[in-house]
Amino acid sequence: MRAASFLFGAAVAVASVQAAIVPHRRATTCNGHAELCDRSYGNVTYLGAHDSFAFSEDPFALARDQEVDIPSQLGLGVRLLQAQAHVKDGVLHFCHTSCALFDGGTVEDYLKTVKTFLDANPNEVLTFIFTNPEGASLPQLWDPAFQNSGIAALAYVPPHLPMKQSEWPTLGSLIDSGKRVVVFLDAGADTDRSVPYILPEFEMIWETPFSVTDATFPCSVDRINGPLSTEDHMYMINHSLNKDVLGTGIIISDPKDAPTTNGVPSIFAHAGGCEGFAAGRAPNFVLLDFVNLGQGAKAVDQLNGLA
Ligand SMILES: *[C@@H]1O[C@H](CO)[C@@H](O)[C@H](O)[C@H]1NC(C)=O
Ligand SMILES: *[C@@H]1O[C@H](CO)[C@@H](O)[C@H](O)[C@H]1NC(C)=O
Protein backbone atom coordinates (compact mmCIF):
# COMPACT_ATOMS: atom_id res chain seq x y z
CA MET A 1 0.00 0.00 0.00
CA ARG A 2 2.71 2.40 1.07
CA ALA A 3 4.85 1.28 -1.88
CA ALA A 4 1.91 1.79 -4.25
CA SER A 5 1.16 5.33 -3.05
CA PHE A 6 4.88 6.12 -3.17
CA LEU A 7 4.95 4.96 -6.79
CA PHE A 8 1.79 6.91 -7.55
CA GLY A 9 3.28 10.03 -5.96
CA ALA A 10 6.52 9.58 -7.90
CA ALA A 11 4.58 9.19 -11.14
CA VAL A 12 2.65 12.41 -10.45
CA ALA A 13 5.91 14.19 -9.64
CA VAL A 14 7.53 12.96 -12.88
CA ALA A 15 4.46 13.97 -14.90
CA SER A 16 4.37 17.47 -13.42
CA VAL A 17 8.10 17.95 -14.01
CA GLN A 18 7.59 16.86 -17.61
CA ALA A 19 4.65 19.25 -17.96
CA ALA A 20 6.83 22.05 -16.61
CA ILE A 21 9.77 21.40 -18.91
CA VAL A 22 7.78 20.33 -21.98
CA PRO A 23 4.96 22.87 -22.19
CA HIS A 24 2.50 22.67 -25.08
CA ARG A 25 4.55 24.12 -27.91
CA ARG A 26 3.29 27.48 -29.09
CA ALA A 27 5.28 29.45 -31.65
CA THR A 28 5.95 33.06 -30.70
CA THR A 29 7.81 33.93 -33.92
CA CYS A 30 6.43 32.82 -37.27
CA ASN A 31 8.38 33.31 -40.50
CA GLY A 32 10.61 35.71 -38.60
CA HIS A 33 7.88 37.92 -37.12
CA ALA A 34 5.71 37.65 -34.00
CA GLU A 35 3.00 39.63 -35.83
CA LEU A 36 2.57 36.85 -38.41
CA CYS A 37 1.69 34.07 -35.93
CA ASP A 38 -1.99 35.05 -35.70
CA ARG A 39 -2.37 35.79 -39.41
CA SER A 40 -4.05 33.29 -41.68
CA TYR A 41 -1.73 31.56 -44.16
CA GLY A 42 -3.97 33.10 -46.83
CA ASN A 43 -3.42 36.62 -45.52
CA VAL A 44 0.38 36.68 -45.73
CA THR A 45 2.66 37.76 -48.59
CA TYR A 46 5.57 35.42 -49.29
CA LEU A 47 8.72 35.99 -51.31
CA GLY A 48 9.02 33.44 -54.12
CA ALA A 49 11.90 32.18 -56.25
CA HIS A 50 10.93 31.39 -59.85
CA ASP A 51 12.74 28.33 -61.25
CA SER A 52 14.48 28.05 -57.88
CA PHE A 53 16.51 25.03 -59.05
CA ALA A 54 17.81 26.86 -62.15
CA PHE A 55 20.64 28.67 -60.40
CA SER A 56 24.06 29.34 -61.78
CA GLU A 57 26.77 31.92 -61.25
CA ASP A 58 27.73 31.56 -64.91
CA PRO A 59 26.43 34.59 -66.88
CA PHE A 60 26.48 32.47 -70.05
CA ALA A 61 24.03 29.94 -68.60
CA LEU A 62 21.09 31.55 -70.41
CA ALA A 63 18.55 29.05 -69.04
CA ARG A 64 19.24 30.10 -65.45
CA ASP A 65 16.71 32.25 -63.59
CA GLN A 66 18.61 32.46 -60.31
CA GLU A 67 22.20 33.18 -59.34
CA VAL A 68 22.28 31.67 -55.84
CA ASP A 69 21.55 28.15 -54.56
CA ILE A 70 18.50 26.96 -52.57
CA PRO A 71 19.97 27.45 -49.06
CA SER A 72 21.00 31.00 -50.06
CA GLN A 73 17.54 31.73 -51.49
CA LEU A 74 15.95 30.54 -48.24
CA GLY A 75 18.48 32.61 -46.29
CA LEU A 76 17.35 35.69 -48.24
CA GLY A 77 13.78 35.12 -47.02
CA VAL A 78 12.33 33.08 -49.88
CA ARG A 79 9.33 31.08 -48.55
CA LEU A 80 7.82 30.00 -51.89
CA LEU A 81 9.94 27.75 -54.06
CA GLN A 82 8.73 27.29 -57.64
CA ALA A 83 10.14 24.66 -59.98
CA GLN A 84 9.31 22.73 -63.14
CA ALA A 85 9.53 18.94 -63.24
CA HIS A 86 10.41 16.61 -66.11
CA VAL A 87 10.88 12.86 -66.21
CA LYS A 88 14.40 11.77 -67.09
CA ASP A 89 15.18 8.04 -67.32
CA GLY A 90 12.07 7.31 -65.27
CA VAL A 91 13.09 9.68 -62.46
CA LEU A 92 11.56 13.07 -61.65
CA HIS A 93 14.02 15.94 -62.19
CA PHE A 94 13.66 19.70 -62.03
CA CYS A 95 14.61 21.00 -65.47
CA HIS A 96 14.08 24.27 -67.32
CA THR A 97 12.01 23.54 -70.46
CA SER A 98 14.03 20.36 -71.06
CA CYS A 99 16.65 18.45 -69.11
CA ALA A 100 19.07 18.90 -72.01
CA LEU A 101 18.84 22.69 -71.54
CA PHE A 102 19.13 22.87 -67.74
CA ASP A 103 19.04 19.87 -65.39
CA GLY A 104 18.71 20.86 -61.75
CA GLY A 105 19.01 17.27 -60.50
CA THR A 106 16.37 14.99 -58.99
CA VAL A 107 13.32 16.29 -57.20
CA GLU A 108 14.18 14.03 -54.27
CA ASP A 109 17.65 15.56 -53.83
CA TYR A 110 16.18 19.05 -54.12
CA LEU A 111 13.59 18.24 -51.43
CA LYS A 112 16.30 16.81 -49.15
CA THR A 113 18.15 20.12 -49.37
CA VAL A 114 14.97 21.96 -48.38
CA LYS A 115 14.34 19.47 -45.54
CA THR A 116 17.70 20.39 -44.01
CA PHE A 117 16.55 24.02 -43.90
CA LEU A 118 13.15 23.07 -42.42
CA ASP A 119 14.77 20.98 -39.67
CA ALA A 120 17.09 23.84 -38.72
CA ASN A 121 14.23 26.40 -38.83
CA PRO A 122 11.21 24.93 -37.03
CA ASN A 123 9.23 28.21 -36.98
CA GLU A 124 9.04 28.65 -40.74
CA VAL A 125 6.10 27.92 -43.04
CA LEU A 126 7.15 27.10 -46.59
CA THR A 127 5.19 26.74 -49.84
CA PHE A 128 6.05 24.85 -53.01
CA ILE A 129 4.39 25.59 -56.34
CA PHE A 130 5.63 22.97 -58.75
CA THR A 131 4.69 22.61 -62.38
CA ASN A 132 4.02 19.24 -63.92
CA PRO A 133 4.06 19.83 -67.69
CA GLU A 134 4.46 16.14 -68.55
CA GLY A 135 1.69 15.04 -66.20
CA ALA A 136 4.01 12.85 -64.12
CA SER A 137 2.12 10.44 -61.85
CA LEU A 138 1.40 11.75 -58.36
CA PRO A 139 1.47 8.38 -56.57
CA GLN A 140 4.29 6.89 -58.65
CA LEU A 141 6.72 9.80 -59.05
CA TRP A 142 5.82 12.82 -56.90
CA ASP A 143 4.81 11.09 -53.66
CA PRO A 144 7.98 8.93 -53.41
CA ALA A 145 10.19 12.03 -53.75
CA PHE A 146 8.28 13.74 -50.93
CA GLN A 147 8.24 10.61 -48.76
CA ASN A 148 11.93 9.79 -49.22
CA SER A 149 12.99 13.36 -48.44
CA GLY A 150 10.99 13.41 -45.21
CA ILE A 151 8.92 16.39 -46.35
CA ALA A 152 5.65 14.46 -46.78
CA ALA A 153 5.44 14.19 -42.96
CA LEU A 154 5.49 18.00 -42.71
CA ALA A 155 2.93 18.66 -45.46
CA TYR A 156 -0.40 20.22 -44.57
CA VAL A 157 -3.63 18.48 -45.64
CA PRO A 158 -6.60 20.90 -45.67
CA PRO A 159 -9.89 19.74 -44.12
CA HIS A 160 -11.64 20.24 -47.48
CA LEU A 161 -10.90 21.43 -51.03
CA PRO A 162 -10.86 24.01 -52.38
CA MET A 163 -9.96 26.24 -49.42
CA LYS A 164 -10.99 29.88 -49.68
CA GLN A 165 -8.26 32.48 -49.06
CA SER A 166 -9.98 33.32 -45.75
CA GLU A 167 -10.25 29.70 -44.58
CA TRP A 168 -6.59 28.84 -44.10
CA PRO A 169 -5.24 28.29 -40.56
CA THR A 170 -2.84 30.77 -38.98
CA LEU A 171 0.92 30.45 -39.42
CA GLY A 172 1.12 29.80 -35.66
CA SER A 173 -1.21 26.83 -35.83
CA LEU A 174 0.55 25.38 -38.90
CA ILE A 175 3.85 25.60 -37.03
CA ASP A 176 2.43 24.20 -33.76
CA SER A 177 0.90 21.24 -35.60
CA GLY A 178 4.17 20.47 -37.39
CA LYS A 179 2.37 20.65 -40.73
CA ARG A 180 4.12 23.71 -42.06
CA VAL A 181 4.76 22.88 -45.71
CA VAL A 182 2.06 23.62 -48.31
CA VAL A 183 2.45 21.84 -51.64
CA PHE A 184 0.71 22.99 -54.84
CA LEU A 185 0.93 21.42 -58.29
CA ASP A 186 -0.29 23.23 -61.43
CA ALA A 187 -1.55 20.09 -63.18
CA GLY A 188 -2.64 16.64 -62.09
CA ALA A 189 -3.74 17.22 -58.49
CA ASP A 190 -7.20 18.37 -59.59
CA THR A 191 -8.05 15.01 -61.15
CA ASP A 192 -5.86 12.66 -59.08
CA ARG A 193 -6.59 13.11 -55.35
CA SER A 194 -4.71 9.97 -54.28
CA VAL A 195 -1.90 12.01 -52.63
CA PRO A 196 -3.88 14.26 -50.25
CA TYR A 197 -1.14 16.80 -49.48
CA ILE A 198 -0.48 17.61 -53.16
CA LEU A 199 -3.00 20.39 -53.79
CA PRO A 200 -4.48 21.67 -57.06
CA GLU A 201 -2.96 25.13 -57.47
CA PHE A 202 -5.44 26.97 -59.66
CA GLU A 203 -8.49 26.07 -57.59
CA MET A 204 -6.94 28.17 -54.80
CA ILE A 205 -4.38 30.49 -56.39
CA TRP A 206 -4.59 32.60 -59.53
CA GLU A 207 -1.57 33.90 -61.40
CA THR A 208 -0.77 36.94 -63.48
CA PRO A 209 0.49 36.25 -67.04
CA PHE A 210 3.93 34.81 -67.57
CA SER A 211 6.69 35.55 -70.03
CA VAL A 212 6.05 39.24 -69.53
CA THR A 213 8.16 41.61 -71.61
CA ASP A 214 6.39 44.81 -70.48
CA ALA A 215 8.25 46.45 -67.58
CA THR A 216 5.05 48.09 -66.29
CA PHE A 217 3.55 44.64 -65.50
CA PRO A 218 -0.11 45.38 -66.29
CA CYS A 219 -2.16 43.04 -64.11
CA SER A 220 -4.67 40.50 -65.33
CA VAL A 221 -5.99 37.21 -64.04
CA ASP A 222 -4.30 34.68 -66.31
CA ARG A 223 -4.41 31.15 -64.93
CA ILE A 224 -7.29 30.25 -62.58
CA ASN A 225 -9.81 27.45 -62.00
CA GLY A 226 -13.23 27.41 -60.37
CA PRO A 227 -15.42 26.87 -58.51
CA LEU A 228 -14.25 29.59 -56.09
CA SER A 229 -14.57 33.23 -57.15
CA THR A 230 -11.44 35.17 -58.09
CA GLU A 231 -11.65 37.08 -54.80
CA ASP A 232 -11.78 33.86 -52.79
CA HIS A 233 -8.50 32.69 -54.34
CA MET A 234 -5.05 33.62 -53.12
CA TYR A 235 -2.89 35.09 -55.91
CA MET A 236 0.63 35.20 -57.21
CA ILE A 237 2.30 37.97 -59.15
CA ASN A 238 4.69 36.52 -61.68
CA HIS A 239 7.12 39.41 -61.43
CA SER A 240 9.91 38.53 -63.81
CA LEU A 241 10.79 40.54 -66.85
CA ASN A 242 11.82 38.78 -70.02
CA LYS A 243 13.83 39.99 -72.96
CA ASP A 244 13.86 38.91 -76.55
CA VAL A 245 17.42 37.77 -77.36
CA LEU A 246 18.55 39.85 -80.35
CA GLY A 247 15.14 39.67 -82.02
CA THR A 248 15.21 35.87 -82.19
CA GLY A 249 11.88 35.41 -80.42
CA ILE A 250 13.70 33.47 -77.69
CA ILE A 251 13.01 35.19 -74.40
CA ILE A 252 15.26 35.06 -71.39
CA SER A 253 15.38 36.75 -68.03
CA ASP A 254 18.26 39.21 -67.78
CA PRO A 255 19.91 39.82 -64.38
CA LYS A 256 20.81 43.34 -65.55
CA ASP A 257 17.15 44.31 -65.14
CA ALA A 258 16.68 42.54 -61.80
CA PRO A 259 17.74 45.36 -59.43
CA THR A 260 14.98 47.55 -60.93
CA THR A 261 12.38 44.80 -61.48
CA ASN A 262 12.97 43.47 -57.96
CA GLY A 263 12.90 46.96 -56.44
CA VAL A 264 10.15 48.10 -54.08
CA PRO A 265 8.57 50.56 -56.59
CA SER A 266 8.22 47.97 -59.39
CA ILE A 267 6.82 45.26 -57.07
CA PHE A 268 4.40 47.73 -55.46
CA ALA A 269 3.18 48.98 -58.84
CA HIS A 270 2.47 45.41 -59.97
CA ALA A 271 0.76 44.51 -56.67
CA GLY A 272 -1.26 47.71 -56.75
CA GLY A 273 -2.53 46.91 -60.23
CA CYS A 274 -3.80 43.53 -59.02
CA GLU A 275 -5.47 44.47 -55.76
CA GLY A 276 -8.73 45.32 -57.52
CA PHE A 277 -9.12 41.64 -58.40
CA ALA A 278 -8.60 40.67 -54.74
CA ALA A 279 -10.88 42.99 -52.72
CA GLY A 280 -7.89 45.25 -52.13
CA ARG A 281 -5.66 42.53 -50.73
CA ALA A 282 -1.93 42.33 -51.43
CA PRO A 283 -0.59 39.36 -53.42
CA ASN A 284 0.16 36.18 -51.48
CA PHE A 285 3.17 35.30 -53.57
CA VAL A 286 5.71 37.60 -55.21
CA LEU A 287 7.60 35.38 -57.65
CA LEU A 288 10.99 36.75 -58.70
CA ASP A 289 13.95 35.83 -60.85
CA PHE A 290 17.39 36.55 -59.35
CA VAL A 291 16.11 36.92 -55.78
CA ASN A 292 19.58 37.96 -54.59
CA LEU A 293 19.27 41.19 -56.58
CA GLY A 294 16.98 44.09 -55.67
CA GLN A 295 14.80 44.40 -52.57
CA GLY A 296 12.37 41.48 -52.70
CA ALA A 297 12.38 40.77 -48.95
CA LYS A 298 11.90 44.46 -48.14
CA ALA A 299 8.95 44.76 -50.53
CA VAL A 300 7.34 41.65 -49.02
CA ASP A 301 7.80 42.97 -45.45
CA GLN A 302 6.11 46.20 -46.52
CA LEU A 303 3.24 44.33 -48.19
CA ASN A 304 2.83 42.46 -44.88
CA GLY A 305 2.65 45.80 -43.06
CA LEU A 306 5.83 45.01 -41.14
CA ALA A 307 8.20 47.71 -42.32
C1 LIG B 1 -4.13 40.78 -45.18
O1 LIG B 1 -5.18 41.54 -44.61
C2 LIG B 1 -4.93 42.94 -44.53
C3 LIG B 1 -6.09 43.57 -43.79
O2 LIG B 1 -7.30 43.28 -44.42
C4 LIG B 1 -4.73 43.49 -45.94
O3 LIG B 1 -4.42 44.87 -45.87
C5 LIG B 1 -3.60 42.76 -46.63
O4 LIG B 1 -3.48 43.20 -47.95
C6 LIG B 1 -3.88 41.25 -46.61
N1 LIG B 1 -2.73 40.54 -47.22
C7 LIG B 1 -2.92 39.45 -47.97
C8 LIG B 1 -1.70 38.86 -48.58
O5 LIG B 1 -4.00 38.93 -48.09
C1 LIG C 1 6.02 32.85 -64.48
O1 LIG C 1 6.71 33.39 -65.57
C2 LIG C 1 7.65 32.55 -66.16
C3 LIG C 1 8.42 33.26 -67.22
O2 LIG C 1 7.95 34.50 -67.53
C4 LIG C 1 6.99 31.30 -66.69
O3 LIG C 1 7.95 30.44 -67.23
C5 LIG C 1 6.27 30.62 -65.55
O4 LIG C 1 5.60 29.48 -66.00
C6 LIG C 1 5.30 31.56 -64.89
N1 LIG C 1 4.57 30.95 -63.81
C7 LIG C 1 5.16 30.36 -62.80
C8 LIG C 1 4.29 29.78 -61.73
O5 LIG C 1 6.34 30.32 -62.68
GROMACS .gro file of C-alpha atoms and ligand atoms in nm, residues 39 42-45 165 280-284, ligand 1:
model
   25
   39ARG     CA    1  -0.237   3.579  -3.941
   42GLY     CA    2  -0.397   3.310  -4.683
   43ASN     CA    3  -0.342   3.662  -4.552
   44VAL     CA    4   0.038   3.668  -4.573
   45THR     CA    5   0.266   3.776  -4.859
  165GLN     CA    6  -0.826   3.248  -4.906
  280GLY     CA    7  -0.789   4.525  -5.213
  281ARG     CA    8  -0.566   4.253  -5.073
  282ALA     CA    9  -0.193   4.233  -5.143
  283PRO     CA   10  -0.059   3.936  -5.342
  284ASN     CA   11   0.016   3.618  -5.148
  308LIG     C1   12  -0.413   4.078  -4.518
  308LIG     O1   13  -0.518   4.154  -4.461
  308LIG     C2   14  -0.493   4.294  -4.453
  308LIG     C3   15  -0.609   4.357  -4.379
  308LIG     O2   16  -0.730   4.328  -4.442
  308LIG     C4   17  -0.473   4.349  -4.594
  308LIG     O3   18  -0.442   4.487  -4.587
  308LIG     C5   19  -0.360   4.276  -4.663
  308LIG     O4   20  -0.348   4.320  -4.795
  308LIG     C6   21  -0.388   4.125  -4.661
  308LIG     N1   22  -0.273   4.054  -4.722
  308LIG     C7   23  -0.292   3.945  -4.797
  308LIG     C8   24  -0.170   3.886  -4.858
  308LIG     O5   25  -0.400   3.893  -4.809
   0.00000   0.00000   0.00000
